[in-house]
mmCIF file of N, CA and C in Angstrom:
data_model
loop_
_atom_site.group_PDB
_atom_site.id
_atom_site.type_symbol
_atom_site.label_atom_id
_atom_site.label_comp_id
_atom_site.label_asym_id
_atom_site.label_seq_id
_atom_site.Cartn_x
_atom_site.Cartn_y
_atom_site.Cartn_z
ATOM 1 N N MET Y 1 0.838 -1.198 0.000
ATOM 2 C CA MET Y 1 0.000 0.000 0.000
ATOM 3 C C MET Y 1 0.873 1.248 0.000
ATOM 4 N N SER Y 2 0.459 2.220 -0.738
ATOM 5 C CA SER Y 2 1.214 3.468 -0.759
ATOM 6 C C SER Y 2 0.817 4.317 0.442
ATOM 7 N N TRP Y 3 1.533 5.372 0.649
ATOM 8 C CA TRP Y 3 1.275 6.218 1.832
ATOM 9 C C TRP Y 3 -0.054 6.949 1.721
ATOM 10 N N THR Y 4 -0.520 7.242 0.520
ATOM 11 C CA THR Y 4 -1.809 7.924 0.380
ATOM 12 C C THR Y 4 -2.952 6.995 0.780
ATOM 13 N N GLN Y 5 -2.833 5.740 0.416
ATOM 14 C CA GLN Y 5 -3.862 4.788 0.819
ATOM 15 C C GLN Y 5 -3.873 4.609 2.334
ATOM 16 N N THR Y 6 -2.699 4.614 2.935
ATOM 17 C CA THR Y 6 -2.600 4.495 4.393
ATOM 18 C C THR Y 6 -3.248 5.685 5.079
ATOM 19 N N VAL Y 7 -2.986 6.884 4.584
ATOM 20 C CA VAL Y 7 -3.567 8.091 5.162
ATOM 21 C C VAL Y 7 -5.087 8.086 5.010
ATOM 22 N N LEU Y 8 -5.577 7.737 3.850
ATOM 23 C CA LEU Y 8 -7.023 7.680 3.629
ATOM 24 C C LEU Y 8 -7.692 6.643 4.525
ATOM 25 N N PHE Y 9 -7.065 5.496 4.679
ATOM 26 C CA PHE Y 9 -7.606 4.462 5.542
ATOM 27 C C PHE Y 9 -7.660 4.930 6.995
ATOM 28 N N THR Y 10 -6.634 5.620 7.454
ATOM 29 C CA THR Y 10 -6.604 6.154 8.821
ATOM 30 C C THR Y 10 -7.694 7.188 9.023
ATOM 31 N N CYS Y 11 -7.866 8.079 8.056
ATOM 32 C CA CYS Y 11 -8.926 9.090 8.146
ATOM 33 C C CYS Y 11 -10.302 8.442 8.185
ATOM 34 N N LEU Y 12 -10.501 7.406 7.387
ATOM 35 C CA LEU Y 12 -11.772 6.695 7.370
ATOM 36 C C LEU Y 12 -12.059 6.057 8.726
ATOM 37 N N VAL Y 13 -11.047 5.466 9.342
ATOM 38 C CA VAL Y 13 -11.215 4.839 10.651
ATOM 39 C C VAL Y 13 -11.562 5.896 11.705
ATOM 40 N N VAL Y 14 -10.914 7.051 11.661
ATOM 41 C CA VAL Y 14 -11.189 8.122 12.621
ATOM 42 C C VAL Y 14 -12.605 8.641 12.460
ATOM 43 N N VAL Y 15 -13.029 8.889 11.241
ATOM 44 C CA VAL Y 15 -14.392 9.394 10.996
ATOM 45 C C VAL Y 15 -15.423 8.369 11.433
ATOM 46 N N LEU Y 16 -15.185 7.108 11.154
ATOM 47 C CA LEU Y 16 -16.111 6.053 11.548
ATOM 48 C C LEU Y 16 -16.221 5.962 13.067
ATOM 49 N N SER Y 17 -15.094 6.027 13.764
ATOM 50 C CA SER Y 17 -15.138 5.948 15.229
ATOM 51 C C SER Y 17 -15.819 7.168 15.830
ATOM 52 N N LEU Y 18 -15.645 8.349 15.234
ATOM 53 C CA LEU Y 18 -16.313 9.543 15.743
ATOM 54 C C LEU Y 18 -17.829 9.462 15.545
ATOM 55 N N THR Y 19 -18.264 8.925 14.434
ATOM 56 C CA THR Y 19 -19.707 8.815 14.202
ATOM 57 C C THR Y 19 -20.331 7.765 15.108
ATOM 58 N N LEU Y 20 -19.601 6.706 15.431
ATOM 59 C CA LEU Y 20 -20.149 5.676 16.315
ATOM 60 C C LEU Y 20 -20.291 6.167 17.750
ATOM 61 N N PHE Y 21 -19.343 6.953 18.211
ATOM 62 C CA PHE Y 21 -19.343 7.404 19.602
ATOM 63 C C PHE Y 21 -19.887 8.814 19.763
ATOM 64 N N GLN Y 22 -20.646 9.288 18.825
ATOM 65 C CA GLN Y 22 -21.171 10.648 18.874
ATOM 66 C C GLN Y 22 -22.253 10.792 19.940
ATOM 67 N N GLY Y 23 -22.940 9.736 20.298
ATOM 68 C CA GLY Y 23 -24.045 9.804 21.244
ATOM 69 C C GLY Y 23 -23.622 10.029 22.682
ATOM 70 N N THR Y 24 -22.362 9.966 23.007
ATOM 71 C CA THR Y 24 -21.892 10.150 24.373
ATOM 72 C C THR Y 24 -22.019 11.614 24.762
ATOM 73 N N ASP Y 25 -22.750 11.871 25.868
ATOM 74 C CA ASP Y 25 -22.945 13.259 26.309
ATOM 75 C C ASP Y 25 -21.851 13.695 27.266
ATOM 76 N N CYS Y 26 -21.692 12.943 28.360
ATOM 77 C CA CYS Y 26 -20.709 13.344 29.355
ATOM 78 C C CYS Y 26 -20.327 12.131 30.181
ATOM 79 N N ALA Y 27 -19.311 12.309 30.975
ATOM 80 C CA ALA Y 27 -18.899 11.269 31.901
ATOM 81 C C ALA Y 27 -19.072 11.816 33.303
ATOM 82 N N ALA Y 28 -19.842 11.115 34.115
ATOM 83 C CA ALA Y 28 -20.090 11.570 35.475
ATOM 84 C C ALA Y 28 -20.245 10.360 36.375
ATOM 85 N N VAL Y 29 -20.259 10.619 37.671
ATOM 86 C CA VAL Y 29 -20.444 9.563 38.651
ATOM 87 C C VAL Y 29 -21.917 9.193 38.670
ATOM 88 N N SER Y 30 -22.199 7.921 38.647
ATOM 89 C CA SER Y 30 -23.591 7.489 38.641
ATOM 90 C C SER Y 30 -24.221 7.713 40.011
ATOM 91 N N ASP Y 31 -25.563 7.675 40.062
ATOM 92 C CA ASP Y 31 -26.296 7.936 41.296
ATOM 93 C C ASP Y 31 -26.605 6.662 42.072
ATOM 94 N N LYS Y 32 -25.917 5.572 41.807
ATOM 95 C CA LYS Y 32 -26.178 4.324 42.511
ATOM 96 C C LYS Y 32 -25.778 4.462 43.972
ATOM 97 N N LYS Y 33 -26.622 3.945 44.873
ATOM 98 C CA LYS Y 33 -26.386 4.091 46.304
ATOM 99 C C LYS Y 33 -25.581 2.930 46.882
ATOM 100 N N ASP Y 34 -25.417 1.822 46.128
ATOM 101 C CA ASP Y 34 -24.796 0.645 46.699
ATOM 102 C C ASP Y 34 -23.270 0.643 46.585
ATOM 103 N N SER Y 35 -22.650 1.480 45.788
ATOM 104 C CA SER Y 35 -21.194 1.456 45.654
ATOM 105 C C SER Y 35 -20.555 2.538 46.510
ATOM 106 N N LYS Y 36 -19.288 2.320 46.872
ATOM 107 C CA LYS Y 36 -18.566 3.290 47.700
ATOM 108 C C LYS Y 36 -18.240 4.559 46.926
ATOM 109 N N ALA Y 37 -17.968 4.437 45.617
ATOM 110 C CA ALA Y 37 -17.605 5.604 44.809
ATOM 111 C C ALA Y 37 -18.781 6.549 44.652
ATOM 112 N N ALA Y 38 -19.990 6.033 44.727
ATOM 113 C CA ALA Y 38 -21.164 6.885 44.550
ATOM 114 C C ALA Y 38 -21.439 7.723 45.794
ATOM 115 N N ASN Y 39 -21.024 7.264 46.950
ATOM 116 C CA ASN Y 39 -21.231 8.002 48.197
ATOM 117 C C ASN Y 39 -19.888 8.339 48.832
ATOM 118 N N PRO Y 40 -19.161 9.272 48.295
ATOM 119 C CA PRO Y 40 -17.868 9.618 48.882
ATOM 120 C C PRO Y 40 -18.071 10.335 50.208
ATOM 121 N N GLN Y 41 -17.095 10.211 51.066
ATOM 122 C CA GLN Y 41 -17.147 10.843 52.379
ATOM 123 C C GLN Y 41 -16.115 11.951 52.462
ATOM 124 N N GLY Y 42 -16.365 12.944 53.299
ATOM 125 C CA GLY Y 42 -15.399 13.994 53.578
ATOM 126 C C GLY Y 42 -15.159 14.905 52.390
ATOM 127 N N PRO Y 43 -13.861 15.214 52.123
ATOM 128 C CA PRO Y 43 -13.541 16.165 51.053
ATOM 129 C C PRO Y 43 -13.870 15.650 49.658
ATOM 130 N N LEU Y 44 -13.968 14.318 49.494
ATOM 131 C CA LEU Y 44 -14.304 13.786 48.175
ATOM 132 C C LEU Y 44 -15.741 14.112 47.790
ATOM 133 N N GLN Y 45 -16.566 14.369 48.788
ATOM 134 C CA GLN Y 45 -17.960 14.675 48.498
ATOM 135 C C GLN Y 45 -18.079 15.988 47.726
ATOM 136 N N LYS Y 46 -17.116 16.906 47.936
ATOM 137 C CA LYS Y 46 -17.137 18.181 47.216
ATOM 138 C C LYS Y 46 -16.634 18.032 45.785
ATOM 139 N N ILE Y 47 -15.860 16.981 45.515
ATOM 140 C CA ILE Y 47 -15.272 16.807 44.184
ATOM 141 C C ILE Y 47 -16.260 16.141 43.233
ATOM 142 N N PHE Y 48 -16.870 15.029 43.666
ATOM 143 C CA PHE Y 48 -17.755 14.270 42.798
ATOM 144 C C PHE Y 48 -19.159 14.847 42.833
ATOM 145 N N LEU Y 49 -19.762 14.964 41.663
ATOM 146 C CA LEU Y 49 -21.112 15.500 41.539
ATOM 147 C C LEU Y 49 -22.066 14.386 41.131
ATOM 148 N N PRO Y 50 -23.318 14.511 41.498
ATOM 149 C CA PRO Y 50 -24.300 13.569 40.944
ATOM 150 C C PRO Y 50 -24.383 13.753 39.427
ATOM 151 N N GLU Y 51 -24.901 12.751 38.761
ATOM 152 C CA GLU Y 51 -24.905 12.752 37.301
ATOM 153 C C GLU Y 51 -25.689 13.937 36.731
ATOM 154 N N ALA Y 52 -26.824 14.259 37.333
ATOM 155 C CA ALA Y 52 -27.643 15.362 36.823
ATOM 156 C C ALA Y 52 -26.909 16.696 36.961
ATOM 157 N N ASP Y 53 -26.238 16.908 38.101
ATOM 158 C CA ASP Y 53 -25.493 18.152 38.287
ATOM 159 C C ASP Y 53 -24.302 18.246 37.347
ATOM 160 N N ALA Y 54 -23.621 17.107 37.141
ATOM 161 C CA ALA Y 54 -22.461 17.110 36.256
ATOM 162 C C ALA Y 54 -22.873 17.412 34.821
ATOM 163 N N TYR Y 55 -24.025 16.930 34.410
ATOM 164 C CA TYR Y 55 -24.496 17.170 33.047
ATOM 165 C C TYR Y 55 -24.786 18.646 32.817
ATOM 166 N N ASN Y 56 -25.342 19.312 33.815
ATOM 167 C CA ASN Y 56 -25.735 20.713 33.664
ATOM 168 C C ASN Y 56 -24.664 21.704 34.109
ATOM 169 N N PHE Y 57 -23.534 21.208 34.603
ATOM 170 C CA PHE Y 57 -22.537 22.114 35.184
ATOM 171 C C PHE Y 57 -22.007 23.115 34.165
ATOM 172 N N PHE Y 58 -21.584 22.618 33.001
ATOM 173 C CA PHE Y 58 -20.993 23.519 32.015
ATOM 174 C C PHE Y 58 -22.047 24.323 31.270
ATOM 175 N N LYS Y 59 -23.253 23.812 31.194
ATOM 176 C CA LYS Y 59 -24.316 24.573 30.542
ATOM 177 C C LYS Y 59 -24.745 25.754 31.407
ATOM 178 N N ARG Y 60 -24.754 25.536 32.711
ATOM 179 C CA ARG Y 60 -25.198 26.559 33.644
ATOM 180 C C ARG Y 60 -24.236 27.740 33.698
ATOM 181 N N ARG Y 61 -22.958 27.453 33.670
ATOM 182 C CA ARG Y 61 -21.966 28.500 33.872
ATOM 183 C C ARG Y 61 -21.292 28.841 32.556
ATOM 184 N N GLY Y 62 -21.433 30.073 32.123
ATOM 185 C CA GLY Y 62 -20.787 30.514 30.893
ATOM 186 C C GLY Y 62 -19.341 30.900 31.142
ATOM 187 N N ARG Y 63 -18.677 31.363 30.117
ATOM 188 C CA ARG Y 63 -17.268 31.736 30.247
ATOM 189 C C ARG Y 63 -17.056 32.919 31.165
ATOM 190 N N ARG Y 64 -17.969 33.873 31.088
ATOM 191 C CA ARG Y 64 -17.784 35.106 31.850
ATOM 192 C C ARG Y 64 -18.520 35.104 33.183
ATOM 193 N N ALA Y 65 -19.055 33.984 33.571
ATOM 194 C CA ALA Y 65 -19.784 33.922 34.839
ATOM 195 C C ALA Y 65 -18.805 34.057 36.002
ATOM 196 N N VAL Y 66 -19.300 34.580 37.099
ATOM 197 C CA VAL Y 66 -18.473 34.784 38.283
ATOM 198 C C VAL Y 66 -18.182 33.432 38.923
ATOM 199 N N LYS Y 67 -16.934 33.229 39.327
ATOM 200 C CA LYS Y 67 -16.556 31.981 39.975
ATOM 201 C C LYS Y 67 -17.007 32.018 41.429
ATOM 202 N N SER Y 68 -17.299 30.842 41.948
ATOM 203 C CA SER Y 68 -17.657 30.763 43.358
ATOM 204 C C SER Y 68 -16.393 30.909 44.202
ATOM 205 N N GLN Y 69 -16.582 31.200 45.474
ATOM 206 C CA GLN Y 69 -15.436 31.383 46.364
ATOM 207 C C GLN Y 69 -14.657 30.080 46.514
ATOM 208 N N ASP Y 70 -15.365 28.935 46.489
ATOM 209 C CA ASP Y 70 -14.676 27.643 46.576
ATOM 210 C C ASP Y 70 -13.759 27.423 45.377
ATOM 211 N N GLU Y 71 -14.236 27.799 44.176
ATOM 212 C CA GLU Y 71 -13.391 27.661 42.978
ATOM 213 C C GLU Y 71 -12.176 28.576 43.056
ATOM 214 N N ILE Y 72 -12.396 29.795 43.515
ATOM 215 C CA ILE Y 72 -11.279 30.742 43.644
ATOM 216 C C ILE Y 72 -10.262 30.212 44.644
ATOM 217 N N ASN Y 73 -10.748 29.699 45.780
ATOM 218 C CA ASN Y 73 -9.842 29.160 46.798
ATOM 219 C C ASN Y 73 -9.080 27.948 46.278
ATOM 220 N N ALA Y 74 -9.765 27.073 45.527
ATOM 221 C CA ALA Y 74 -9.096 25.885 44.986
ATOM 222 C C ALA Y 74 -8.012 26.282 43.988
ATOM 223 N N GLU Y 75 -8.312 27.236 43.122
ATOM 224 C CA GLU Y 75 -7.298 27.704 42.160
ATOM 225 C C GLU Y 75 -6.117 28.344 42.873
ATOM 226 N N GLN Y 76 -6.411 29.101 43.928
ATOM 227 C CA GLN Y 76 -5.331 29.748 44.683
ATOM 228 C C GLN Y 76 -4.452 28.696 45.367
ATOM 229 N N ARG Y 77 -5.076 27.635 45.909
ATOM 230 C CA ARG Y 77 -4.286 26.567 46.531
ATOM 231 C C ARG Y 77 -3.407 25.873 45.498
ATOM 232 N N GLN Y 78 -3.949 25.659 44.302
ATOM 233 C CA GLN Y 78 -3.147 25.030 43.241
ATOM 234 C C GLN Y 78 -1.980 25.924 42.844
ATOM 235 N N ARG Y 79 -2.244 27.227 42.727
ATOM 236 C CA ARG Y 79 -1.174 28.168 42.383
ATOM 237 C C ARG Y 79 -0.086 28.171 43.450
ATOM 238 N N LEU Y 80 -0.501 28.216 44.721
ATOM 239 C CA LEU Y 80 0.472 28.240 45.812
ATOM 240 C C LEU Y 80 1.287 26.950 45.860
ATOM 241 N N ALA Y 81 0.619 25.823 45.626
ATOM 242 C CA ALA Y 81 1.346 24.552 45.618
ATOM 243 C C ALA Y 81 2.350 24.507 44.466
ATOM 244 N N ALA Y 82 1.950 24.994 43.293
ATOM 245 C CA ALA Y 82 2.874 25.019 42.143
ATOM 246 C C ALA Y 82 4.044 25.956 42.417
ATOM 247 N N ASP Y 83 3.770 27.111 43.032
ATOM 248 C CA ASP Y 83 4.850 28.042 43.366
ATOM 249 C C ASP Y 83 5.815 27.419 44.367
ATOM 250 N N LYS Y 84 5.267 26.695 45.334
ATOM 251 C CA LYS Y 84 6.123 26.053 46.336
ATOM 252 C C LYS Y 84 7.017 25.001 45.685
ATOM 253 N N ARG Y 85 6.414 24.172 44.791
ATOM 254 C CA ARG Y 85 7.223 23.164 44.097
ATOM 255 C C ARG Y 85 8.311 23.817 43.253
ATOM 256 N N LYS Y 86 7.958 24.906 42.564
ATOM 257 C CA LYS Y 86 8.932 25.602 41.729
ATOM 258 C C LYS Y 86 10.059 26.191 42.582
ATOM 259 N N ARG Y 87 9.683 26.781 43.721
ATOM 260 C CA ARG Y 87 10.676 27.383 44.616
ATOM 261 C C ARG Y 87 11.618 26.309 45.158
ATOM 262 N N GLU Y 88 11.061 25.160 45.583
ATOM 263 C CA GLU Y 88 11.903 24.081 46.098
ATOM 264 C C GLU Y 88 12.835 23.546 45.013
ATOM 265 N N TYR Y 89 12.323 23.422 43.787
ATOM 266 C CA TYR Y 89 13.154 22.927 42.695
ATOM 267 C C TYR Y 89 14.327 23.874 42.434
ATOM 268 N N HIS Y 90 14.032 25.179 42.360
ATOM 269 C CA HIS Y 90 15.103 26.140 42.080
ATOM 270 C C HIS Y 90 16.095 26.230 43.237
ATOM 271 N N GLU Y 91 15.596 26.091 44.467
ATOM 272 C CA GLU Y 91 16.497 26.093 45.613
ATOM 273 C C GLU Y 91 17.431 24.889 45.571
ATOM 274 N N GLU Y 92 16.885 23.727 45.205
ATOM 275 C CA GLU Y 92 17.709 22.529 45.080
ATOM 276 C C GLU Y 92 18.753 22.686 43.974
ATOM 277 N N GLN Y 93 18.340 23.252 42.828
ATOM 278 C CA GLN Y 93 19.289 23.483 41.735
ATOM 279 C C GLN Y 93 20.389 24.450 42.156
ATOM 280 N N ARG Y 94 19.998 25.515 42.878
ATOM 281 C CA ARG Y 94 20.985 26.495 43.336
ATOM 282 C C ARG Y 94 21.973 25.864 44.309
ATOM 283 N N ASN Y 95 21.466 25.020 45.236
ATOM 284 C CA ASN Y 95 22.351 24.358 46.199
ATOM 285 C C ASN Y 95 23.314 23.409 45.498
ATOM 286 N N GLU Y 96 22.818 22.674 44.501
ATOM 287 C CA GLU Y 96 23.699 21.770 43.751
ATOM 288 C C GLU Y 96 24.788 22.554 43.031
ATOM 289 N N PHE Y 97 24.421 23.689 42.425
ATOM 290 C CA PHE Y 97 25.425 24.478 41.720
ATOM 291 C C PHE Y 97 26.430 25.082 42.691
ATOM 292 N N GLU Y 98 25.943 25.553 43.855
ATOM 293 C CA GLU Y 98 26.866 26.122 44.840
ATOM 294 C C GLU Y 98 27.851 25.067 45.334
ATOM 295 N N ASN Y 99 27.369 23.847 45.568
ATOM 296 C CA ASN Y 99 28.272 22.767 45.993
ATOM 297 C C ASN Y 99 29.288 22.454 44.895
ATOM 298 N N TYR Y 100 28.823 22.412 43.642
ATOM 299 C CA TYR Y 100 29.725 22.155 42.520
ATOM 300 C C TYR Y 100 30.779 23.259 42.417
ATOM 301 N N ALA Y 101 30.342 24.508 42.508
ATOM 302 C CA ALA Y 101 31.284 25.638 42.390
ATOM 303 C C ALA Y 101 32.291 25.626 43.540
ATOM 304 N N GLU Y 102 31.826 25.290 44.740
ATOM 305 C CA GLU Y 102 32.738 25.244 45.887
ATOM 306 C C GLU Y 102 33.775 24.139 45.718
ATOM 307 N N GLU Y 103 33.343 22.971 45.231
ATOM 308 C CA GLU Y 103 34.284 21.880 44.999
ATOM 309 C C GLU Y 103 35.305 22.262 43.929
ATOM 310 N N GLU Y 104 34.838 22.889 42.852
ATOM 311 C CA GLU Y 104 35.759 23.328 41.799
ATOM 312 C C GLU Y 104 36.771 24.341 42.344
ATOM 313 N N HIS Y 105 36.284 25.263 43.163
ATOM 314 C CA HIS Y 105 37.167 26.280 43.738
ATOM 315 C C HIS Y 105 38.207 25.627 44.646
ATOM 316 N N ASP Y 106 37.779 24.646 45.471
ATOM 317 C CA ASP Y 106 38.715 23.950 46.354
ATOM 318 C C ASP Y 106 39.752 23.168 45.551
ATOM 319 N N GLU Y 107 39.314 22.508 44.477
ATOM 320 C CA GLU Y 107 40.262 21.777 43.632
ATOM 321 C C GLU Y 107 41.260 22.724 42.981
ATOM 322 N N GLN Y 108 40.783 23.871 42.520
ATOM 323 C CA GLN Y 108 41.687 24.851 41.902
ATOM 324 C C GLN Y 108 42.688 25.375 42.929
ATOM 325 N N ASP Y 109 42.227 25.640 44.150
ATOM 326 C CA ASP Y 109 43.146 26.089 45.209
ATOM 327 C C ASP Y 109 44.202 25.028 45.502
ATOM 328 N N GLU Y 110 43.774 23.765 45.536
ATOM 329 C CA GLU Y 110 44.712 22.672 45.792
ATOM 330 C C GLU Y 110 45.755 22.574 44.674
ATOM 331 N N ARG Y 111 45.326 22.670 43.416
ATOM 332 C CA ARG Y 111 46.277 22.622 42.292
ATOM 333 C C ARG Y 111 47.246 23.806 42.355
ATOM 334 N N THR Y 112 46.723 24.978 42.670
ATOM 335 C CA THR Y 112 47.584 26.164 42.770
ATOM 336 C C THR Y 112 48.606 25.997 43.887
ATOM 337 N N ARG Y 113 48.162 25.484 45.032
ATOM 338 C CA ARG Y 113 49.070 25.280 46.162
ATOM 339 C C ARG Y 113 50.154 24.266 45.806
ATOM 340 N N GLU Y 114 49.768 23.177 45.137
ATOM 341 C CA GLU Y 114 50.758 22.174 44.735
ATOM 342 C C GLU Y 114 51.766 22.764 43.753
ATOM 343 N N ASN Y 115 51.284 23.526 42.784
ATOM 344 C CA ASN Y 115 52.197 24.151 41.812
ATOM 345 C C ASN Y 115 53.144 25.120 42.509
ATOM 346 N N THR Y 116 52.637 25.881 43.452
ATOM 347 C CA THR Y 116 53.479 26.842 44.184
ATOM 348 C C THR Y 116 54.536 26.100 44.992
ATOM 349 N N GLU Y 117 54.148 25.014 45.668
ATOM 350 C CA GLU Y 117 55.128 24.232 46.436
ATOM 351 C C GLU Y 117 56.195 23.646 45.527
ATOM 352 N N GLN Y 118 55.789 23.136 44.346
ATOM 353 C CA GLN Y 118 56.775 22.581 43.417
ATOM 354 C C GLN Y 118 57.722 23.669 42.929
ATOM 355 N N TRP Y 119 57.215 24.842 42.643
ATOM 356 C CA TRP Y 119 58.066 25.932 42.181
ATOM 357 C C TRP Y 119 59.064 26.335 43.264
ATOM 358 N N ARG Y 120 58.583 26.399 44.503
ATOM 359 C CA ARG Y 120 59.471 26.778 45.615
ATOM 360 C C ARG Y 120 60.552 25.731 45.833
ATOM 361 N N GLU Y 121 60.186 24.442 45.737
ATOM 362 C CA GLU Y 121 61.185 23.389 45.907
ATOM 363 C C GLU Y 121 62.228 23.447 44.791
ATOM 364 N N PHE Y 122 61.788 23.705 43.567
ATOM 365 C CA PHE Y 122 62.713 23.747 42.440
ATOM 366 C C PHE Y 122 63.649 24.958 42.529
ATOM 367 N N HIS Y 123 63.116 26.095 42.977
ATOM 368 C CA HIS Y 123 63.916 27.316 43.021
ATOM 369 C C HIS Y 123 64.538 27.581 44.383
ATOM 370 N N ASN Y 124 64.514 26.625 45.297
ATOM 371 C CA ASN Y 124 65.050 26.843 46.634
ATOM 372 C C ASN Y 124 66.572 26.907 46.565
ATOM 373 N N ASP Y 125 67.159 27.969 47.145
ATOM 374 C CA ASP Y 125 68.621 28.118 47.144
ATOM 375 C C ASP Y 125 69.186 27.864 48.524
ATOM 376 N N GLY Y 126 68.387 27.376 49.454
ATOM 377 C CA GLY Y 126 68.882 27.066 50.788
ATOM 378 C C GLY Y 126 68.773 28.232 51.737
ATOM 379 N N LEU Y 127 68.543 29.408 51.252
ATOM 380 C CA LEU Y 127 68.423 30.559 52.118
ATOM 381 C C LEU Y 127 66.959 30.729 52.530
ATOM 382 N N ASP Y 128 66.742 31.244 53.729
ATOM 383 C CA ASP Y 128 65.379 31.437 54.199
ATOM 384 C C ASP Y 128 65.225 32.873 54.616
ATOM 385 N N PRO Y 129 64.521 33.711 54.022
ATOM 386 C CA PRO Y 129 63.776 33.547 52.776
ATOM 387 C C PRO Y 129 64.704 33.625 51.571
ATOM 388 N N SER Y 130 64.207 33.257 50.450
ATOM 389 C CA SER Y 130 65.022 33.211 49.254
ATOM 390 C C SER Y 130 65.354 34.629 48.816
ATOM 391 N N TYR Y 131 66.666 34.884 48.650
ATOM 392 C CA TYR Y 131 67.107 36.232 48.282
ATOM 393 C C TYR Y 131 67.446 36.354 46.809
ATOM 394 N N GLU Y 132 67.331 35.259 46.067
ATOM 395 C CA GLU Y 132 67.759 35.274 44.684
ATOM 396 C C GLU Y 132 66.959 36.290 43.866
ATOM 397 N N TYR Y 133 65.701 36.447 44.167
ATOM 398 C CA TYR Y 133 64.847 37.329 43.357
ATOM 399 C C TYR Y 133 64.781 38.737 43.931
ATOM 400 N N ASN Y 134 65.459 38.937 45.074
ATOM 401 C CA ASN Y 134 65.484 40.288 45.665
ATOM 402 C C ASN Y 134 66.829 40.966 45.498
ATOM 403 N N ARG Y 135 67.839 40.256 44.905
ATOM 404 C CA ARG Y 135 69.166 40.815 44.728
ATOM 405 C C ARG Y 135 69.164 41.955 43.735
ATOM 406 N N HIS Y 136 69.887 42.969 44.065
ATOM 407 C CA HIS Y 136 70.040 44.084 43.131
ATOM 408 C C HIS Y 136 71.355 43.929 42.415
ATOM 409 N N THR Y 137 71.339 44.091 41.135
ATOM 410 C CA THR Y 137 72.590 43.990 40.361
ATOM 411 C C THR Y 137 73.251 45.352 40.339
ATOM 412 N N VAL Y 138 74.580 45.329 40.446
ATOM 413 C CA VAL Y 138 75.323 46.579 40.476
ATOM 414 C C VAL Y 138 75.828 46.924 39.101
#
């Protein structure tokens, strides 16, 4: 099969599946009383809606409708949690970089100290302090 036939076949499958599943209105929690998911307790009760309420939720509230205080509070909690995660991530990255920079600085100091000691040993003339580089020529 050529690529055009493959593309056409894929499009046909997508259109067919969309027409078959077009009757689906929404997904919501059913109103059955015998299951645990249908009767949530505590904070979950605020999250799950009965099927009738879930169906009308988006129809009732338009784009420009005023948000309820619970929605505003929930969004604010999500924002604060995201900010906290971002702050912790950046703090961790900063600490890792500071540790890396400190280790690099310590290694550089160690190399410099070793080079200085080698230079002093090589140029040592037995005098303390070395006068070879302080001599004035006449």
